[in-house]
Structures are given as C-alpha cells and as structure tokens.
XYZ file of C-alpha atoms in Angstrom:
473
model
C -0.020 0.036 -0.029
C 1.297 3.474 -0.905
C 0.629 5.832 2.075
C 3.436 8.157 2.820
C 2.083 10.397 5.584
C 1.036 9.812 9.143
C -2.617 10.709 9.077
C -3.174 11.192 12.831
C -2.870 15.038 12.570
C -6.267 16.574 11.748
C -4.794 19.742 10.273
C -2.410 18.553 7.668
C -0.915 15.456 6.252
C 2.696 16.583 6.435
C 3.347 15.411 9.935
C 5.593 12.672 8.744
C 7.939 15.036 7.016
C 8.115 17.296 10.052
C 9.630 14.718 12.309
C 13.013 13.743 10.902
C 15.537 15.120 8.522
C 18.272 12.847 9.665
C 19.092 9.235 9.960
C 20.602 9.937 13.478
C 18.751 8.621 16.404
C 17.267 11.255 18.834
C 19.568 11.798 21.896
C 18.310 10.408 25.059
C 17.229 13.678 26.571
C 14.920 14.425 23.613
C 13.411 10.851 23.859
C 12.658 11.513 27.599
C 11.086 14.913 26.911
C 8.776 13.466 24.289
C 7.734 10.750 26.764
C 6.924 13.475 29.274
C 4.793 15.214 26.562
C 2.873 11.918 25.774
C 2.223 11.567 29.499
C 0.687 14.991 29.829
C -1.449 14.187 26.769
C -2.530 11.003 28.387
C -3.525 12.994 31.521
C -5.525 15.403 29.424
C -3.204 18.330 30.052
C -2.335 19.774 26.580
C -1.192 23.123 27.983
C 1.283 21.414 30.293
C 2.486 19.361 27.233
C 3.034 22.562 25.274
C 5.373 23.906 27.911
C 7.534 20.814 27.550
C 7.336 21.102 23.724
C 8.621 24.642 24.072
C 11.513 23.338 26.169
C 12.313 20.872 23.470
C 12.372 23.647 20.811
C 14.815 25.847 22.873
C 17.009 22.744 23.500
C 16.911 21.790 19.720
C 17.615 25.332 18.786
C 20.814 25.342 20.933
C 21.873 22.050 19.344
C 20.745 23.208 15.802
C 18.782 19.960 15.692
C 16.480 20.819 12.844
C 14.332 17.641 13.038
C 13.457 18.295 16.690
C 12.839 21.974 15.945
C 10.357 20.995 13.239
C 8.640 18.297 15.279
C 8.168 20.764 18.208
C 6.575 23.375 16.008
C 4.130 20.856 14.496
C 3.324 19.237 17.750
C 2.763 22.639 19.518
C 0.230 23.495 16.856
C -1.452 20.095 17.219
C -1.715 20.429 20.996
C -3.055 24.079 20.765
C -5.879 22.764 18.546
C -7.258 20.753 21.525
C -8.262 23.825 23.512
C -7.881 27.050 21.471
C -10.346 28.602 18.977
C -8.819 29.543 15.615
C -5.658 27.557 16.516
C -4.717 27.589 12.875
C -3.974 31.343 13.137
C -1.857 30.862 16.290
C -0.025 28.161 14.364
C 0.646 30.416 11.426
C 1.877 33.054 13.872
C 4.092 30.551 15.593
C 5.674 29.503 12.267
C 6.356 33.014 11.183
C 7.921 33.784 14.538
C 10.234 30.801 14.412
C 10.957 30.597 10.626
C 14.271 32.595 10.939
C 15.823 29.808 12.905
C 15.382 27.065 10.236
C 17.636 25.934 7.352
C 16.370 26.426 3.771
C 15.163 22.776 3.497
C 13.212 22.969 6.732
C 11.680 26.288 5.667
C 10.157 24.713 2.575
C 8.488 22.139 4.807
C 7.245 24.929 7.057
C 5.741 26.685 4.026
C 3.755 23.540 3.205
C 2.595 23.447 6.804
C 1.483 27.034 6.551
C -0.478 26.339 3.403
C -2.272 23.509 5.276
C -3.137 25.783 8.182
C -4.541 28.471 5.798
C -6.608 25.997 4.013
C -7.888 24.474 7.314
C -8.944 27.866 8.602
C -10.580 28.793 5.308
C -12.586 25.565 5.325
C -13.676 26.071 8.892
C -15.000 29.564 8.104
C -15.926 29.056 4.506
C -19.548 30.135 4.853
C -18.510 33.410 6.500
C -15.694 34.126 4.122
C -17.897 33.606 1.026
C -20.413 36.024 2.300
C -17.980 38.961 2.448
C -17.760 41.489 -0.341
C -14.478 41.166 -2.156
C -12.046 43.881 -1.424
C -11.106 46.240 -4.228
C -7.413 46.202 -3.014
C -5.360 43.166 -3.798
C -3.153 43.801 -0.760
C -3.837 41.377 2.090
C -5.030 43.047 5.327
C -2.819 42.142 8.488
C -5.924 40.743 10.176
C -6.563 37.301 8.577
C -10.015 37.295 10.111
C -11.036 39.996 7.616
C -9.732 38.284 4.455
C -11.961 37.434 1.613
C -11.781 34.364 -0.585
C -9.160 35.918 -3.025
C -6.803 36.795 -0.036
C -6.876 33.170 1.159
C -6.280 31.910 -2.459
C -3.363 34.188 -2.844
C -1.837 33.219 0.565
C -2.293 29.412 -0.044
C -0.873 29.542 -3.542
C 2.070 31.600 -2.303
C 2.797 29.035 0.518
C 2.740 26.059 -1.832
C 4.982 27.898 -4.349
C 7.358 28.593 -1.492
C 7.351 24.997 -0.379
C 8.890 24.045 -3.748
C 11.029 27.162 -4.093
C 14.309 25.151 -4.562
C 13.338 22.059 -6.415
C 17.058 21.041 -7.027
C 17.749 21.016 -3.382
C 14.593 18.996 -2.765
C 15.268 16.657 -5.603
C 18.759 15.981 -4.236
C 17.497 15.105 -0.831
C 16.579 11.372 -0.592
C 13.233 10.625 0.996
C 14.693 7.494 2.531
C 16.257 9.828 5.091
C 12.762 10.031 6.655
C 11.917 6.263 6.307
C 11.597 5.823 9.998
C 8.764 8.317 10.240
C 6.835 7.524 7.091
C 3.986 4.927 7.152
C 5.193 2.740 4.254
C 8.909 2.987 4.112
C 9.311 -0.248 2.147
C 7.907 1.342 -1.043
C 9.055 4.964 -0.394
C 12.118 4.695 -2.496
C 10.060 3.537 -5.446
C 7.162 6.031 -5.540
C 8.432 9.035 -3.574
C 12.269 8.726 -3.755
C 13.020 12.408 -2.893
C 11.811 15.106 -0.572
C 10.633 16.889 -3.737
C 8.265 14.037 -4.514
C 6.762 14.215 -1.005
C 6.176 18.017 -0.997
C 5.228 18.213 -4.646
C 2.593 15.384 -4.168
C 1.379 17.282 -1.179
C 0.805 20.503 -3.159
C -0.682 18.429 -5.921
C -3.292 17.070 -3.582
C -4.452 20.679 -3.083
C -4.344 21.678 -6.678
C -6.414 18.660 -7.696
C -9.219 19.710 -5.357
C -11.440 21.803 -7.563
C -13.833 22.678 -4.798
C -11.724 25.140 -2.886
C -12.437 28.173 -4.902
C -16.043 28.758 -5.994
C -15.601 32.092 -7.874
C -16.186 31.934 -11.556
C -14.061 34.305 -13.646
C -15.251 35.385 -16.997
C -12.581 33.390 -18.738
C -12.019 30.087 -17.083
C -9.315 27.521 -17.691
C -10.592 24.386 -19.203
C -8.917 20.961 -19.801
C -10.004 20.691 -23.564
C -6.754 19.845 -25.376
C -6.539 16.103 -26.366
C -2.726 16.340 -25.967
C -3.292 16.573 -22.141
C -3.984 12.844 -22.429
C -0.778 12.220 -24.473
C 2.120 9.911 -23.566
C 4.318 11.422 -20.887
C 7.259 12.461 -23.213
C 4.790 14.465 -25.267
C 2.711 15.877 -22.378
C 5.677 17.497 -20.706
C 6.440 19.567 -23.830
C 2.815 20.825 -24.128
C 2.388 24.665 -23.756
C -0.216 25.153 -21.088
C -1.375 28.699 -20.404
C -4.127 30.247 -18.348
C -5.597 33.663 -17.694
C -7.305 32.499 -14.534
C -4.846 33.249 -11.756
C -6.112 30.776 -9.139
C -7.118 27.952 -11.449
C -6.223 24.774 -9.402
C -6.561 22.690 -12.577
C -3.963 24.780 -14.374
C -1.479 24.617 -11.442
C -2.062 20.911 -11.120
C -1.131 20.272 -14.786
C 1.857 22.498 -14.614
C 3.094 20.700 -11.569
C 2.445 17.341 -13.195
C 4.613 18.405 -16.090
C 7.540 19.362 -13.746
C 7.255 16.182 -11.669
C 7.041 13.926 -14.751
C 9.994 15.750 -16.406
C 12.063 15.060 -13.298
C 11.326 11.363 -13.420
C 11.183 10.881 -17.204
C 14.640 9.257 -17.458
C 14.515 7.312 -14.231
C 16.109 3.828 -14.554
C 13.342 2.357 -12.436
C 10.080 3.740 -13.898
C 7.979 3.000 -10.809
C 7.673 6.720 -9.607
C 7.066 7.916 -13.221
C 4.368 5.339 -14.034
C 2.575 5.927 -10.708
C 2.671 9.789 -11.308
C 1.699 9.582 -14.977
C -1.273 7.365 -14.284
C -2.407 9.729 -11.640
C -2.133 12.630 -14.118
C -4.194 10.667 -16.723
C -6.921 9.956 -14.144
C -6.952 13.658 -13.149
C -7.438 14.738 -16.845
C -10.067 12.114 -17.450
C -12.034 13.376 -14.522
C -11.949 17.075 -15.554
C -11.498 16.944 -19.359
C -14.143 18.337 -21.663
C -13.207 16.352 -24.717
C -14.845 14.188 -27.313
C -13.590 10.575 -27.563
C -11.536 11.021 -24.412
C -12.137 7.382 -23.526
C -10.538 6.344 -26.822
C -7.541 8.637 -26.350
C -7.096 7.520 -22.920
C -7.079 3.735 -23.935
C -4.535 4.537 -26.650
C -2.196 6.217 -24.057
C -2.604 3.231 -21.670
C -1.826 0.772 -24.481
C 1.391 2.855 -25.249
C 2.396 2.623 -21.662
C 1.800 -1.066 -21.680
C 4.184 -1.530 -24.648
C 6.846 0.728 -23.145
C 6.938 -0.765 -19.584
C 6.573 -4.416 -20.441
C 9.012 -6.418 -18.201
C 9.013 -3.777 -15.435
C 7.122 -4.286 -12.194
C 5.464 -0.886 -12.753
C 3.434 -2.380 -15.573
C 1.112 -3.909 -13.107
C -0.287 -0.476 -12.307
C -0.840 -0.033 -16.077
C -2.587 -3.393 -16.143
C -4.794 -2.295 -13.291
C -5.827 0.884 -15.170
C -6.535 -1.019 -18.379
C -8.574 -3.553 -16.421
C -10.616 -0.627 -14.803
C -11.141 0.799 -18.252
C -12.743 -2.408 -19.518
C -14.759 -2.827 -16.365
C -16.138 0.717 -16.945
C -16.903 0.109 -20.711
C -18.583 -3.245 -19.848
C -21.508 -1.258 -18.386
C -22.367 -0.453 -22.022
C -23.179 -4.048 -22.832
C -26.837 -4.625 -23.564
C -27.640 -8.241 -24.675
C -30.944 -7.174 -26.133
C -29.239 -4.817 -28.670
C -25.936 -6.437 -29.625
C -22.908 -8.371 -28.309
C -20.722 -5.241 -28.294
C -18.715 -4.982 -25.023
C -19.761 -8.541 -24.004
C -16.071 -9.473 -23.856
C -14.835 -6.368 -21.947
C -14.962 -8.069 -18.536
C -13.060 -11.059 -19.976
C -10.307 -8.628 -21.157
C -10.240 -7.017 -17.722
C -9.684 -10.414 -16.063
C -6.897 -11.163 -18.463
C -5.037 -7.932 -17.511
C -5.539 -8.657 -13.799
C -4.196 -12.270 -14.253
C -1.205 -10.966 -16.258
C -0.231 -8.814 -13.270
C -0.645 -11.770 -10.888
C 1.347 -14.095 -13.116
C 4.091 -11.688 -13.980
C 4.701 -9.837 -10.671
C 2.730 -11.475 -7.895
C 4.044 -9.208 -5.100
C 3.743 -5.780 -6.893
C 1.651 -2.911 -5.691
C -0.315 -2.887 -8.928
C -0.928 -6.575 -8.562
C -2.597 -5.932 -5.135
C -4.921 -3.538 -6.892
C -5.600 -6.103 -9.580
C -6.482 -8.823 -7.063
C -9.092 -6.572 -5.484
C -10.643 -5.721 -8.923
C -10.547 -9.354 -9.894
C -12.536 -10.421 -6.853
C -15.172 -7.806 -7.607
C -15.475 -9.032 -11.316
C -15.624 -12.718 -10.312
C -18.013 -12.206 -7.333
C -21.040 -14.485 -7.482
C -24.491 -13.159 -7.031
C -28.090 -14.227 -7.275
C -31.138 -11.960 -7.015
C -34.636 -13.333 -7.130
C -37.856 -11.253 -7.707
C -40.960 -13.054 -6.573
C -44.413 -11.643 -5.810
C -45.364 -11.733 -2.099
C -48.787 -13.427 -2.878
C -49.410 -16.138 -5.481
C -52.332 -18.411 -6.380
C -52.164 -21.772 -4.552
C -51.785 -25.043 -6.499
C -50.424 -23.360 -9.663
C -46.950 -23.035 -11.131
C -45.203 -19.838 -10.088
C -42.565 -18.095 -12.352
C -39.811 -16.179 -10.495
C -37.247 -14.011 -12.264
C -33.694 -14.594 -11.350
C -30.737 -12.263 -12.053
C -27.384 -14.066 -11.657
C -23.734 -13.640 -12.187
C -20.854 -16.175 -12.366
C -22.981 -19.101 -11.412
C -23.988 -22.184 -13.522
C -26.476 -23.815 -11.232
C -28.918 -22.917 -8.441
C -29.882 -24.950 -5.355
C -33.532 -24.128 -4.443
C -35.369 -24.847 -1.214
C -38.908 -24.011 -0.262
C -39.650 -24.077 3.418
C -42.865 -23.591 5.367
C -42.829 -20.870 8.103
C -45.317 -19.461 10.474
C -45.952 -15.839 9.395
C -46.233 -14.283 12.859
C -43.265 -16.035 14.322
C -41.241 -15.182 11.201
C -42.136 -11.555 11.484
C -41.080 -11.451 15.173
C -37.834 -13.274 14.424
C -36.912 -10.966 11.547
C -37.432 -7.970 13.806
C -35.209 -9.144 16.611
C -32.429 -11.074 14.825
C -29.667 -10.360 12.433
C -29.692 -11.640 8.811
C -27.131 -14.369 9.501
C -29.319 -15.724 12.377
C -32.330 -15.671 10.158
C -30.519 -17.640 7.408
C -29.343 -20.251 9.978
C -32.866 -20.647 11.212
C -34.262 -21.137 7.675
C -31.561 -23.762 7.104
C -32.623 -25.779 10.065
C -36.128 -26.163 8.793
C -37.018 -29.177 6.710
C -37.974 -28.018 3.223
C -41.265 -28.958 1.571
C -39.514 -28.945 -1.799
C -35.876 -28.758 -2.957
C -34.133 -29.137 -6.307
C -31.292 -28.013 -8.429
C -31.531 -26.008 -11.638
C -28.848 -25.828 -14.304
C -28.805 -22.299 -15.863
C -27.180 -20.887 -19.083
C -23.654 -19.902 -18.256
C -21.764 -17.799 -20.669
C -18.618 -17.218 -18.468
C -18.404 -13.520 -19.531
C -18.704 -12.212 -15.926
C -21.901 -10.198 -16.776
C -25.210 -10.387 -15.037
C -27.849 -12.390 -16.854
C -31.474 -13.004 -16.281
C -33.602 -16.180 -16.521
C -36.958 -17.457 -15.151
C -37.516 -20.472 -12.902
C -40.739 -22.325 -12.499
C -41.713 -23.173 -8.925
C -43.944 -26.241 -8.520
C -47.519 -25.858 -7.291
C -47.863 -25.378 -3.568
C -50.838 -25.680 -1.190
C -52.102 -22.636 0.609
C -49.627 -21.477 3.138
C -46.631 -19.163 3.999
C -43.332 -20.156 2.556
C -39.776 -18.933 2.320
C -37.882 -19.361 -0.970
C -34.148 -19.890 -0.594
C -31.737 -19.844 -3.523
C -28.003 -20.539 -3.471
C-alpha cells in the first residue's frame, strides 16, 4: 500500500515530513522529553504538554537539531488545537515567529505546513468568508479574520510555491532519510524517492481539489486539449497557459509536467508510471473532450508496450482492467454483443499482473478488482402473494453461477415476522436452514462465462395454501 504520511494530525498530512531530516537517532534527553509530552497528553493536560514542547524547541535550537525543531513546531500546533479557537491562526503566527531559525530545506516544509493551516482555517470559516464582499485592494490586510476568498487563495498558492522554491535542493534530498517516520517506508524509494516528491505530491493534492475556490471568472481555464492525455514524453512539452490566476486545474497540470519531467529518465520507472497514471486519471475526471475514452485507452496501451517487463506495468494493467470494467457497463444483450467481452479482457489484464509480478503494488490492486469481477450473485424477484396449486414463475438475475440450489420451506408468518425484527440476517438464514424443506431441487442455468449479469426465469412447482420462504443458493 502506498501511504506516505502519518494521518493522525487533523490539520495537515505533512506530519511525517516534520519529524526527521536525519538518520541519526534522537539523543536520550529528547526521547525522555517526548515521553513526558505524551504523559501530559494521556492525563488530558495539553497546555502542560506545550510547555515541555517549548522546552524541546529551545534545546533543539541550541543544538541546531532541525528535525526536533520541526517536530516541536508541529506538535505545539497540534496540541493548541485541542483547546484554542482559531488555533490555525496561532499556528501560522508561531511558524512566522520561528521561521528565521530554520535552514532552507526545513523552511520549505514549514511553508507547506502554513499552506495547510490557511486551508484548514478557510474551510472552517468558509460560509462566513464567502459572504464577504470582495475587497477592491489586492493587498492582504494584516488581520486574517477580515480576508476574503481571494486573499486566502493568494496566501495558499504563495505558500505552496514557497514549499517548492528550490526544487534542485529538494530533488537531491533522498526521501529514505525519513523512512523511520513514514508509514510505508518499504515502498518509499520507489514511488516518492526524494523530498521533492513528497512536497510536490502534497501540493498536488491541493491543486487537484476543484472545490476550494468557487468564484467563476469570465474566462475560465478548461482541460480541452486532447494532448493533455498524451504519452508522458509528449505531455511535458505541451504549452499550457491560463489567464485564470487561481485555477487549481492549471496549477495541477503545470506541476504534473514538472514532476514527470523530473522522473522521465529514471532507470526504475515506478515513480514515473505511478505519477503519470495519476495525471491521466485527473485529466479524465476534468476533461471536456470528445472521444476522451478512446484517447485514454490509446495512451494506456502505449504505456503497456513501453513498460513491459517492469514491475510498474502492473499499475498499467490495473488501469486497463478498470477501463474495460467501466466500458462493460455499455453491454446490452438485447441490442448487440458489443462490449460483452470487456470483462473477460479486464480479467486477463488482472491475471497478467498476478502471473508476472505477484508481489507488486499494482498486482494487489488487480487482485481486489478481480475479486469484484468474479464475485457470484443471485437476485430473485417473486411476488409476495401467489395463487395456490399453480406453477409460479420467478425472475432470477445471476452472475458467475452455472447452477442454483433451491429450497422451499414452510414458516409461521407471525413467528417469522417477530424473528426478523429481533435477529440479524445471519441468524435468520441459519434458522431457515434448520427447517425441513417442503421441496428442494437443483436447476442448471445458461452460463456464458463472460462475468456479466444475466436473467432467467425459474418455475416453482404448485404449492398448497400457506406461508413459505424461497431460498436460492
């Protein structure tokens, strides 16, 4: 599984980056201090914990221990959020006050943290902020509580830009330096090999969210160029321009270009493939294009041809399988057999991944999808009341089954109603299984092995007047 941030912090997802910029173990005195902090937390004393955190910062500052300085800043903000209103503003103030003590690499992390705090405050006050009349001046007032939406947009974009201010420094800093504080360090070197990847993906998660800004300028940026779905080597050369200053889509695409260009010549294509598939999914979600499904499939097939023999191809297989699962929904047996084989193709791609690279990340995704496609199901539709002593036809919708085992059991209507009200479904089924059936038989049904749902009708033999339960397995 690819998860690279510790998600316990409710303000931002950058906590993992804030803890360690070094492979060196914490000195014993820091370790004891953090134990004291956790003890204060356990006792429900966040303000007492903050005092210890402040001591840690002063001690780390004297040692120039950047990781401990960063951790104390983040942790202090986290603790403040437990008792203080508008803790995000206090956190921003705290970062601004301490920023001067940090090295350039640490400052970029702090800018990402500030962006998160601005976003968190904006979202918590969104209904109030959107009701304000936009200011005519573009200059941001000192009091954040008076800002309009444009001011927040300007601040957040500025902080994310600052978090990637020196891409070369970030790109030359291995992410493995932080493996001990990231949630999935065993795959970190593949998918997020540098600190640049971690911070850039973090910024990307904001730019991909199209719900943050609701203003609608006269000339909006639209994803309407088919080349945005091109193969990676062509996409990074595409000229993308926008007159919309705060278009998150535009900034997302520009950042995708920069990130893909950074990885385009990687010996191991894992990070590139993972990133490029994410880019294609983003474009597919937002593009206003004719035949975008056809273009998307063509690009996926190009990727399949290029990355054959690499473990990263399993993610391509998964996307191709997803594509055919989606297109299979267009199958209509009453009209034609078009798309009937789409699920068969999807299964083949998933099985390719399993056979070629059984332990790969993309293979794990394929296994989940394969279980969904091959899942068996039976749904019966039968009227509640029927005429006694006559055959009854019931409609059955089935998938991935070739025979049905049918039981008809007599039940007391009043007892059954009470039991249904007071017991779980599993208990109800067990009760029905324990009742001796009046009739039971097996029916062989047409099985096309195409993984689609099919429908048939089954005749139920005549029954005397009574109350019955029909069980089909």
